[in-house]
XYZ file of C-alpha atoms in Angstrom:
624
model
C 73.084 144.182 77.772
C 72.713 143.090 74.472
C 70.963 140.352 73.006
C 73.524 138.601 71.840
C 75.673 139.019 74.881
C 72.511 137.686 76.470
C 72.120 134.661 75.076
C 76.042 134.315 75.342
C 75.632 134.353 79.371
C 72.797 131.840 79.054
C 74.925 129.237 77.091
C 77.873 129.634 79.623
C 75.303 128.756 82.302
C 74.344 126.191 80.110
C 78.019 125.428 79.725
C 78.817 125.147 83.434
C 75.642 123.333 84.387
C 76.892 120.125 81.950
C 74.025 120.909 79.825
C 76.541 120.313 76.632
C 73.919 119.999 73.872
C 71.859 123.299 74.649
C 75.401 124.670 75.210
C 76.445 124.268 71.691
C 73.185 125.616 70.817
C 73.399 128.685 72.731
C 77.437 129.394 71.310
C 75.739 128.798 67.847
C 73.283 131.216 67.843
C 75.630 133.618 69.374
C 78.419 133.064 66.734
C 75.370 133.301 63.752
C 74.966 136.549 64.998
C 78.128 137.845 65.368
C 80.476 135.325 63.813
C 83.991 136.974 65.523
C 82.523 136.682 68.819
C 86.016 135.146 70.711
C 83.949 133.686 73.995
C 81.863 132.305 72.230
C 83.928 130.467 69.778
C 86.419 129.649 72.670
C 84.161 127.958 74.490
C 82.436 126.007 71.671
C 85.910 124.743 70.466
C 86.575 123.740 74.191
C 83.044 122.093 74.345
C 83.675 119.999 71.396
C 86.826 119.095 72.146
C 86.238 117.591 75.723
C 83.555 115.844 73.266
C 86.333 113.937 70.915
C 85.299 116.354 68.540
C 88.711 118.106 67.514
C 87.886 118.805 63.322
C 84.360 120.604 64.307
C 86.063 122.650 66.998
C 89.073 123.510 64.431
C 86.227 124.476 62.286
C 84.745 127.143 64.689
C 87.982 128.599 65.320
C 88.944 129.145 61.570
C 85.475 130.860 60.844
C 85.775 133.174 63.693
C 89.033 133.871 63.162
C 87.815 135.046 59.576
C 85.549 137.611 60.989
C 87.804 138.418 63.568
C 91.129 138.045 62.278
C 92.670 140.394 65.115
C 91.666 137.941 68.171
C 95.009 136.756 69.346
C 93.729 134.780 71.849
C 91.765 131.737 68.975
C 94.573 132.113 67.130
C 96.379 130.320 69.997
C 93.897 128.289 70.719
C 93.613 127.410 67.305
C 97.697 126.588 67.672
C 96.954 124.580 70.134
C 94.352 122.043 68.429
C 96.171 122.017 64.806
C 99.205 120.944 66.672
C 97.458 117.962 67.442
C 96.027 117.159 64.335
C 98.230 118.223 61.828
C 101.716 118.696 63.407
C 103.725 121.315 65.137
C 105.287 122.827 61.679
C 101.574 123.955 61.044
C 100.836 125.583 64.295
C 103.834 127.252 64.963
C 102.984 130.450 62.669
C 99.703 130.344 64.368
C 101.384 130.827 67.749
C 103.804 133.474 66.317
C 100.604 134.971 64.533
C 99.077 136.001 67.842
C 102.383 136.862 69.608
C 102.777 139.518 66.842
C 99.002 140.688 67.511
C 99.364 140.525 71.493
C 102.826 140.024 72.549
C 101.839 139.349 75.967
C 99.506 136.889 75.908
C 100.374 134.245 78.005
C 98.297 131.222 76.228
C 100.262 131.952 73.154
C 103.613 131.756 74.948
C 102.644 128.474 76.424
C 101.099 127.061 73.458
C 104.600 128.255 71.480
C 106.040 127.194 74.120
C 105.037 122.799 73.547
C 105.331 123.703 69.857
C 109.309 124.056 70.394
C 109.129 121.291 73.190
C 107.912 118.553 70.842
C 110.759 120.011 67.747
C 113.088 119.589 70.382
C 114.050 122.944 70.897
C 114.529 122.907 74.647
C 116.065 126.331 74.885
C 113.393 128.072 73.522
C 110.494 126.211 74.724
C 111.844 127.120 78.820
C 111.868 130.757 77.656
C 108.521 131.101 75.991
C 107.077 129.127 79.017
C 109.044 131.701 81.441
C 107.322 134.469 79.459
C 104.423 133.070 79.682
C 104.776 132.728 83.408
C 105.780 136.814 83.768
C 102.887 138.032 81.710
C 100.399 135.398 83.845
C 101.942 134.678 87.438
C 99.030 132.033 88.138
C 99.910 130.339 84.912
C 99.665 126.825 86.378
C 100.534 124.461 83.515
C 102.846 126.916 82.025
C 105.182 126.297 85.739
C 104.496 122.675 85.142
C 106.081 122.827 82.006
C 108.863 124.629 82.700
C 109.503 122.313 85.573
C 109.535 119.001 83.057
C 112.179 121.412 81.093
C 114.369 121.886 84.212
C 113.963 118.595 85.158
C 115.516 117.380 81.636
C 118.249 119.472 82.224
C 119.167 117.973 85.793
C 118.113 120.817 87.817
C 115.773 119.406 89.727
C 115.572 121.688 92.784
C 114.816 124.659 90.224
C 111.924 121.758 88.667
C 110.499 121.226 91.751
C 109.864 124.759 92.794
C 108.389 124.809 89.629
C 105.838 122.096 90.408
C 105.277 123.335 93.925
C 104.648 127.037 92.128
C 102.004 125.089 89.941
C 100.297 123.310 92.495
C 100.208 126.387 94.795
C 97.697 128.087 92.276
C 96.111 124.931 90.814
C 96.289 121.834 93.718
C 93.622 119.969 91.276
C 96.161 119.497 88.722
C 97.432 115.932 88.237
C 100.246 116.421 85.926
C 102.413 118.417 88.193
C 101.909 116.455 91.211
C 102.752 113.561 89.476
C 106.135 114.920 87.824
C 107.131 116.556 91.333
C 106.713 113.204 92.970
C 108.978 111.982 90.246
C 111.597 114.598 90.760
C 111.838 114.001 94.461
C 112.088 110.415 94.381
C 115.322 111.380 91.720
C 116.587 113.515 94.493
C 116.425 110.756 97.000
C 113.299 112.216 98.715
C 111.009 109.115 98.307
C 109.034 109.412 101.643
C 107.916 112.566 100.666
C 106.901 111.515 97.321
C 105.170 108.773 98.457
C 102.843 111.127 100.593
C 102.428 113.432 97.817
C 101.449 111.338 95.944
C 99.034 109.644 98.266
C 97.418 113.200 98.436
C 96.938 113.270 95.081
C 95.311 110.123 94.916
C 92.321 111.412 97.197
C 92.211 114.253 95.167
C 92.164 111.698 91.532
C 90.754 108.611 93.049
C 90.328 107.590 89.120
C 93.406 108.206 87.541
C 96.017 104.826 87.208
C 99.114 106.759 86.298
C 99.314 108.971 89.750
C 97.983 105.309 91.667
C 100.890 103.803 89.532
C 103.608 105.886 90.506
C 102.707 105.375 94.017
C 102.834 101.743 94.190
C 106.164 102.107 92.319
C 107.267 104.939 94.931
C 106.315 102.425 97.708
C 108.923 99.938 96.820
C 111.521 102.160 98.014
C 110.679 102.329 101.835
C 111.877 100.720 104.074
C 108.869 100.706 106.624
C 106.281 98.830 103.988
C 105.895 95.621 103.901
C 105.586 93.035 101.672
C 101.781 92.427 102.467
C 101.419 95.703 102.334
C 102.730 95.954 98.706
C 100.251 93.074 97.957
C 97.151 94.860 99.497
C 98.418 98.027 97.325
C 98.268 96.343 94.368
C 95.204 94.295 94.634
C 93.357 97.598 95.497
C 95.084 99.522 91.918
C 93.246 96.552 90.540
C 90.143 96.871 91.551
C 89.845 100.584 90.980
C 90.750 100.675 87.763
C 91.392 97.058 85.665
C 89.061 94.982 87.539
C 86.114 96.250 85.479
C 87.653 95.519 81.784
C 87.882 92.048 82.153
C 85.905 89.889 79.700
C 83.900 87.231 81.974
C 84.393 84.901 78.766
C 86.648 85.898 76.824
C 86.549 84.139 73.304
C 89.835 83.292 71.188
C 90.178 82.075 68.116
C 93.455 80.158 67.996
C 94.186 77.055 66.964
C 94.653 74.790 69.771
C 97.460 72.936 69.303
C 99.616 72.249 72.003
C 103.311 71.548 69.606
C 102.885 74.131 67.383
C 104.607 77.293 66.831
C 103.425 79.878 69.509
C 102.926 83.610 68.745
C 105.297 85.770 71.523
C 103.901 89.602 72.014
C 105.779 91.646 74.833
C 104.616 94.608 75.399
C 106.833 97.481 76.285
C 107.894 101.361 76.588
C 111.305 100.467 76.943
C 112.508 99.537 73.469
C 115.691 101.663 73.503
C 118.620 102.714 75.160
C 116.930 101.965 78.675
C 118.047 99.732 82.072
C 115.422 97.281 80.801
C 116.986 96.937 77.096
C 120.219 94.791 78.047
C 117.974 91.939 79.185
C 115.365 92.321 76.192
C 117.899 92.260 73.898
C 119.860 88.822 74.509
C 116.290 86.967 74.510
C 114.995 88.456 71.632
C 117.886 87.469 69.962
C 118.163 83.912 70.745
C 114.787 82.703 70.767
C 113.912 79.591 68.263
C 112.127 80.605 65.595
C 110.582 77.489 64.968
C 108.998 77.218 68.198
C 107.786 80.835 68.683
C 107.291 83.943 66.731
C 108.392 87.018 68.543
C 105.951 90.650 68.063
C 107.362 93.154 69.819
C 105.144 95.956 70.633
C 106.301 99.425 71.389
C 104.346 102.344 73.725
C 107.123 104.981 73.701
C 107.986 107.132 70.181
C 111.295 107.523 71.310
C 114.318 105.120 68.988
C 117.587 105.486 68.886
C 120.415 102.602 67.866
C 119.421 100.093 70.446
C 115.549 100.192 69.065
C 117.147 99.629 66.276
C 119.220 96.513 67.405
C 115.654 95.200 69.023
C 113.508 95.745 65.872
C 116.587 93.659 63.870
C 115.569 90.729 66.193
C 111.979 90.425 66.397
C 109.697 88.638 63.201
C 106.998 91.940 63.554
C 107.492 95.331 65.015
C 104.385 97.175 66.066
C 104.455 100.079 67.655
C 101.080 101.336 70.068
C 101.989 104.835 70.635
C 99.095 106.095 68.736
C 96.543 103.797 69.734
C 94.375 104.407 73.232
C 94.022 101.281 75.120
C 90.874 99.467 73.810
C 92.331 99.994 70.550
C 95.791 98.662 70.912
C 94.083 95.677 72.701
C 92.264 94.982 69.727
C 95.004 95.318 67.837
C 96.594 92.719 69.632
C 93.367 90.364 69.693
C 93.113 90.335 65.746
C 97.005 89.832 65.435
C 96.232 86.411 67.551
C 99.069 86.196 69.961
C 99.482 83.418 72.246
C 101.244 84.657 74.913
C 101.927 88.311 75.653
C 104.194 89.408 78.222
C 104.210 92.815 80.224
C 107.425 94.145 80.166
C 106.794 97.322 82.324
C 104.527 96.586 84.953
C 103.766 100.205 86.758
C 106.779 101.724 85.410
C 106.795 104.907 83.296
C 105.267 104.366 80.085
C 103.565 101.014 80.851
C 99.746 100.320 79.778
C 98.677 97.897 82.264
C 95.120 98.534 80.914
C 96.361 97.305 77.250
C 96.406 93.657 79.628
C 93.445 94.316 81.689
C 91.039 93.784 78.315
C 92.807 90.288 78.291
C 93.643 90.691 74.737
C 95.441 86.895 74.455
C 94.683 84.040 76.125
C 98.217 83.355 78.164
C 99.242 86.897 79.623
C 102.722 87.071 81.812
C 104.321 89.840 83.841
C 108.233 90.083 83.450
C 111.281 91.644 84.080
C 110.790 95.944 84.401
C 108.377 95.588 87.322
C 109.788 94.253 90.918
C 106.605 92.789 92.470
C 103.087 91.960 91.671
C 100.828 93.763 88.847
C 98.052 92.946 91.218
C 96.142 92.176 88.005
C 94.740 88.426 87.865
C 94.031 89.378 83.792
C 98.293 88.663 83.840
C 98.138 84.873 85.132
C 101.573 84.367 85.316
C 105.448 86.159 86.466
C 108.372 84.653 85.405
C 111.297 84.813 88.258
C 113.210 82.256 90.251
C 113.445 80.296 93.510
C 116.112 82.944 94.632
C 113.874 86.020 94.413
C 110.826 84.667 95.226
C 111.527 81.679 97.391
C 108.433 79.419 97.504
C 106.164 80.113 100.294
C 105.082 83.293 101.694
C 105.913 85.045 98.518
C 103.384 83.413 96.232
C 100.986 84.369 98.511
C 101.917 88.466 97.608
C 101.135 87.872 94.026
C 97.958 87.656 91.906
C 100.022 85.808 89.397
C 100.971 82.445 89.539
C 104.865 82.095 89.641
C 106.956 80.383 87.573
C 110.455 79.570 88.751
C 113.068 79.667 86.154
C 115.484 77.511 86.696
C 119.421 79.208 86.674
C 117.316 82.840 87.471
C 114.888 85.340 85.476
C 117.443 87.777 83.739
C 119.986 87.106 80.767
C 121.834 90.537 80.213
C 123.735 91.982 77.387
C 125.482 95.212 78.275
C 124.533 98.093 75.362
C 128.101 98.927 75.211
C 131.284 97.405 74.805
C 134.235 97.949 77.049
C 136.695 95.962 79.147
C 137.485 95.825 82.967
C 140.108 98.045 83.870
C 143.349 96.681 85.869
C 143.067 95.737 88.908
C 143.829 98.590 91.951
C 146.917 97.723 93.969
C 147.217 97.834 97.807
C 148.865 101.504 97.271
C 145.389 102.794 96.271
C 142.693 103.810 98.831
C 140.005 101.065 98.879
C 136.787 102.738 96.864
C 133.305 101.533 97.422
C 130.848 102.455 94.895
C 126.734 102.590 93.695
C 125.378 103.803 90.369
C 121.932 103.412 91.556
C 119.449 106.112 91.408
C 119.187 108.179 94.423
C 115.480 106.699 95.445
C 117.519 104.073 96.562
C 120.188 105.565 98.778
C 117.577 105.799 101.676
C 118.674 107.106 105.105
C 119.295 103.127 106.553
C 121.557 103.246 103.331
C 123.478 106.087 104.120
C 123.759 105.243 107.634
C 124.853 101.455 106.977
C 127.356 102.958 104.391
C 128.437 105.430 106.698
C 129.428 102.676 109.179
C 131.390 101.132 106.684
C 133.420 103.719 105.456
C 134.117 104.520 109.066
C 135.134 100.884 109.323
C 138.068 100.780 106.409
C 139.961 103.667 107.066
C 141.034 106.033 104.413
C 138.180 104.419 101.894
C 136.284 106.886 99.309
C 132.881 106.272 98.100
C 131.736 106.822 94.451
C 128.156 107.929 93.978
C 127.235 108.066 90.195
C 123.254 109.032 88.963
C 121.947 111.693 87.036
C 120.665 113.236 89.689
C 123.840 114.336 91.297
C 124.013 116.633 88.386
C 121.629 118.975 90.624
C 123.763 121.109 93.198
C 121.111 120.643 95.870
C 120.753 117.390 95.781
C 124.622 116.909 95.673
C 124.989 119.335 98.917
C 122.061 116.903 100.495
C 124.075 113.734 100.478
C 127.167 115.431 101.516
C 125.099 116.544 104.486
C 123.525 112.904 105.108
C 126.759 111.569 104.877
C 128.217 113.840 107.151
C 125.796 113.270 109.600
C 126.739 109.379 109.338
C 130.088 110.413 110.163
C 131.515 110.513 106.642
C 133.253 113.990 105.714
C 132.721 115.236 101.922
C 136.263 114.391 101.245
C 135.798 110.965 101.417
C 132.615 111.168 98.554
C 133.263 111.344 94.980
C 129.337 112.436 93.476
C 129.576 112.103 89.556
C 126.684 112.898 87.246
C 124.891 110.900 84.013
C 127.449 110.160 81.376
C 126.097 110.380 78.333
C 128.156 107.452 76.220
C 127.508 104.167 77.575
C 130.959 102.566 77.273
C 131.988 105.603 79.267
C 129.477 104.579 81.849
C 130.598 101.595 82.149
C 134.818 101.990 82.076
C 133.169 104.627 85.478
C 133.674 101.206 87.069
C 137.804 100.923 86.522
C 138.010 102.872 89.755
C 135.471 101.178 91.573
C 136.655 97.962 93.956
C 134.015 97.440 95.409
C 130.089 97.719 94.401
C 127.295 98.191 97.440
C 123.804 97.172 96.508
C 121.161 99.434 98.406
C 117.833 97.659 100.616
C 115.068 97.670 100.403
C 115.251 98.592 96.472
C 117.650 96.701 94.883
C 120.129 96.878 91.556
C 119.629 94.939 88.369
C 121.060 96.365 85.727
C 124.132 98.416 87.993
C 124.370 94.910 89.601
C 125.100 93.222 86.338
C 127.353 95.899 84.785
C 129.171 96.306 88.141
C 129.982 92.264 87.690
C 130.000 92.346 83.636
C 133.249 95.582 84.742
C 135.098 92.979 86.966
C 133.325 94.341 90.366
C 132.298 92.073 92.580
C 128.966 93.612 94.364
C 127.435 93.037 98.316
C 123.867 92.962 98.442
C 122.003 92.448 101.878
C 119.290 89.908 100.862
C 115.586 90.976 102.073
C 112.403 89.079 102.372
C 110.894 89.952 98.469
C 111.264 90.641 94.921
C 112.501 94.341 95.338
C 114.776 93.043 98.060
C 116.085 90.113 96.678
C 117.140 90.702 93.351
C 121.149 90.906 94.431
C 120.555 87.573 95.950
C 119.240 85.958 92.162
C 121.892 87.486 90.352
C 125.187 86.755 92.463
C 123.666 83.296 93.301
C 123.205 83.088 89.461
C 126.758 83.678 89.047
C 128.076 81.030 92.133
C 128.937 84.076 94.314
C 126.634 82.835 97.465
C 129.419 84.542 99.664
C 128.723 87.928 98.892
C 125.202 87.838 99.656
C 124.833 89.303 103.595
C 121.961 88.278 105.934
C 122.196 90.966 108.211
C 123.651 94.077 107.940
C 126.792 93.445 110.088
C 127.527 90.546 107.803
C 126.887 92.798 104.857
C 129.477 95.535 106.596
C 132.055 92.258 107.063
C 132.086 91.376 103.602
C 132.758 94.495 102.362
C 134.998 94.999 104.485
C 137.109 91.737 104.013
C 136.733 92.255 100.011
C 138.481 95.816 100.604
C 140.956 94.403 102.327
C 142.391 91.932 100.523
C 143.538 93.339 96.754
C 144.592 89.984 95.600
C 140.896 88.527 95.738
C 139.764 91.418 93.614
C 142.363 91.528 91.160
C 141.032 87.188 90.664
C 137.219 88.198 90.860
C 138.539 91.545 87.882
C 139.233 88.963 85.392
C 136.424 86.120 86.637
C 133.271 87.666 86.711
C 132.794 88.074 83.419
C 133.556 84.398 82.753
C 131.711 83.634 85.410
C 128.475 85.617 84.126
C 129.154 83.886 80.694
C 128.996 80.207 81.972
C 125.371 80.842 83.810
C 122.228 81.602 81.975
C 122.791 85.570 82.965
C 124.874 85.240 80.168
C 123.910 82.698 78.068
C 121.151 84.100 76.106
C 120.734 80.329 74.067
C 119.907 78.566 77.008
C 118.123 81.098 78.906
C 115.556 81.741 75.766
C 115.187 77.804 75.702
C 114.514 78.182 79.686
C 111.782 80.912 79.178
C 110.282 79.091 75.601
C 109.826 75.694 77.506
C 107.910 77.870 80.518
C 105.729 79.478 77.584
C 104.954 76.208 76.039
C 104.045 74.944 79.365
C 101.572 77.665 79.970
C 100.400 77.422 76.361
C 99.549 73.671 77.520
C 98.075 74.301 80.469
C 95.693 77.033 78.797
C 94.882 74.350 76.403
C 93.927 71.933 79.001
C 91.481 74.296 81.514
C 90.650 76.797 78.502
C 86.506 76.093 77.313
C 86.794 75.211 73.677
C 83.651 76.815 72.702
């Protein structure tokens, strides 16, 4: 052996042992000596990358490369690093530079591969990752990848093979596990997502966004309880906010109680999302002489609706490229009053943004349908009818505050009208545009009863999932099995044009709300159509949510207490035509003369709860 490859071998030990400093040492001295040498300049780059140290590992890469201009496999590594730092359009002929040297190498197809992903170029990102899966069967991320593409294209029994492929030959890696849990719980499988997930979580005991998606996940099932869901919580806390929080934190705002407050919410959501047609009425109509609205955005993504948001805030700042501390601090030195959390555990949420208590009044609303379990968020804004006083306080870290009229204004993202009403000629049609996660088994089954009940009714299912031929052929089989043949289903996929989405509704009669898990924003459009919907009202948030929104809009008498009572008033409401041809050309008004759709006196509902919390900061908060 020679020298150099001797003192190569003794910085990988070096390397491996988490001795980084005599590492980079060793790699030096190896690359003085012989300047191409591709291990060596590999693993330096790698070192100083896991080291924040990008530039200096870009550096080693471009001076080996120079001596060793032939060594496809840094000039995909290099790919990989400039595409962080300086943009896909750079590293793209860097990728197709060591294709042409070594047309198999898999690295290169999978670094080409994310090039094309982040230009958008779907198509040929899936088949440079499915080369890069031939020339490397063990490829792990590059099946993880190509599972995220087939899950954007709806076929999500393809995507999860794809993650189950990935975790077969790498079970350590959290990326997959986490996007397979995600594409079962589309497919209606949220059981087994939950326990994958809760695998995972032994296996990343440190990392919030798996934890995260299994609270979320949890929510859907029907066996967990609402103390349960509190424990859960609390526990997310305490592994992973609890140690951020500031024992004194110190604020430097002036502290008076009348004057115009500073508004941040937080959010990933700031586009065409479920969560944007009750952002956008409130954003709209808040008074601008009492508050000053900052909206701040996580996600990249915009599209006409951000655009409608950003029109109706005072300042738009968007977080995407800041890490936690850094958007907190950002926050801290733009001195907002109160800043709400939008998200909760959703996708896309930062949780630990709020966990560095970054203003002095923080508030958990709207995209999150329970507890943060974070006491660094103080408050939740919802109502009396989904969280009744009493037991449910007790299942929150956050105080509550009880808007009066309910929590939600909406404003659909598209315009369209509801369609005539169906005559009595016309088989009665039930319908749900929820996602699948919520269509559990006691779903199916309860719905199966009904349609059993009003003979000669049909049942429209509508979510992007049912684009996916397995998971249509799965509720045809459930449904079956409830005693409901496939004739009697109509399964339709995503639409892409909203008013189209919403005119789906024309031959609708009657919406069904699923339990545990309710609807919001298929509730609201379902009523906003002319639709009158049946909810089944639970014992919490999640399960309670139909309850708010029909009591919001004087409909007590579709809201069921058991399920029989839930089958009776569907059934009565499909049998009589006349009542839903009334309620086809009410519920709109209806909506329009409560606070669900009166965004003026809903904002001055949720600006008189700020200023109250504003007060009552002022009054407990230690002025020094």
């Amino acid at each position: 052996m020679s020298a150099v490859e001797a003192r190569f071998g003794a910085a990988c030990r070096d390397h491996e042992a988490g001795r980084a400093g005599a590492a980079e040492t060793g790699y030096g001295a190896v690359l003085a000596a012989a300047p191409g040498h591709p291990g060596a300049a590999g693993n330096l780059a790698s070192l100083l990358c896991a080291a924040g140290r990008a530039a200096d590992a870009i550096a080693v890469l471009t001076r080996a490369l120079r001596a060793a201009p032939e060594a496809a496999g840094l000039r995909a590594s290099l790919a990989a690093l400039v595409a962080e730092s300086s943009g896909p359009d750079r590293a793209r002929p860097l990728a197709e530079g060591a294709l042409a040297l070594q047309p198999d190498l898999p690295e290169a197809w999978f670094h080409l591969g994310n090039l094309l992903r982040s230009h958008g170029e779907r198509a040929g990102a899936e088949r440079a990752y499915r080369r890069a899966t031939r020339a490397r069967p063990d490829f792990a991320g590059a099946w993880s990848n190509l599972g995220d593409m087939r899950a954007e294209a709806g076929a999500l029994a393809e995507a999860v093979a794809c993650y189950r492929t990935a975790l077969g030959h790498r079970p350590d890696l959290p990326q997959p596990r986490v996007n397979l849990g995600e594409a079962l719980k589309a497919q209606g499988l949220a059981r087994e997502a939950a326990i994958l997930l809760q695998d995972g979580l032994a296996l990343h005991p440190d990392l919030p966004l798996l934890h995260a998606n299994l609270l979320l996940t949890l929510h859907y099932l029907p066996a967990v309880p609402p103390p349960v869901l509190a424990r859960a919580h609390a526990h997310w806390n305490r592994r992973h906010a609890a140690g951020f929080r500031p024992d004194l934190p110190v604020y430097a705002h002036a502290r008076d109680p009348a004057r115009r407050l500073r508004i941040g919410y937080v959010s990933p959501d700031l586009c065409t999302h479920a969560c944007a047609s009750f952002i956008l009425p409130l954003f709209g109509a808040h008074d601008r002489r009492a508050v000053e609205v900052v909206a701040y955005a996580l996600s990249e993504r915009r599209d006409a609706v951000t655009e409608r948001l950003e029109r109706r805030v005072d300042l738009w700042r968007p977080l995407s490229g800041h890490d936690d501390a850094e958007a907190a601090a950002l926050i801290r030195a733009d001195r907002v009053d109160i800043l709400v959390d939008l998200a909760g555990h959703t996708a896309g949420a930062r949780p630990l943004i709020f966990a560095r208590t970054p203003a002095p009044v923080q508030v958990a609303w709207l995209g999150y349908p329970d507890t943060t379990g974070m006491p660094a968020i103080g408050h939740r804004l919802t109502d009396a009818w989904a969280d009744p006083p009493g037991p449910s306080d007790g299942w929150h870290s956050e105080r509550l505050v009880r808007l009066p009229g309910g929590f939600l204004c909406f404003e659909p993202l598209a315009e369209a009208e509801p369609g005539p009403a169906r005559g009595p000629e016309e088989p009665p049609t039930f319908g749900s545009f929820n996602n699948l996660a919520k269509l559990t088994p006691q779903v199916v089954a309860l719905w199966g009863r009904l349609l059993r009940a009003v003979p000669g009714s049909r049942l429209v299912l509508k979510s992007g999932a049912l684009a996916d031929s397995w998971t249509r052929e799965r509720y045809r089989t459930l449904f079956a099995r409830a005693g409901v043949g496939a004739e009697r289903l109509i399964l339709a996929g995503h639409v892409a044009a909203m008013n189209e989405h919403l005119r789906a509704y024309h031959r609708v009669d009657v919406a069904l709300d699923p339990f545990p898990y309710n609807g919001t924003t298929t509730t609201c459009e379902a009523l906003w159509m002319g639709v009158p919907v049946v909810t089944l009202a639970g014992t919490h948030h999640v399960a309670r949510v139909g309850v708010s929104l029909l009591n919001a809009c004087g409909l007590p008498d579709l809201v069921a207490e058991t399920e029989d009572a839930y089958l009776d008033i569907a059934a009565a409401l499909a049998a009589d035509p006349a009542r839903r041809a009334t309620l086809r050309t009410e519920l709109r008004r209806r909506m329009l003369a409560a606070p669900l759709g009166d965004p003026a006196r809903f904002a001055r509902t949720v600006e008189a709860a700020y200023r109250a919390l504003w007060q009552d900061w002022l009054a407990t908060a230690d002025p020094a």
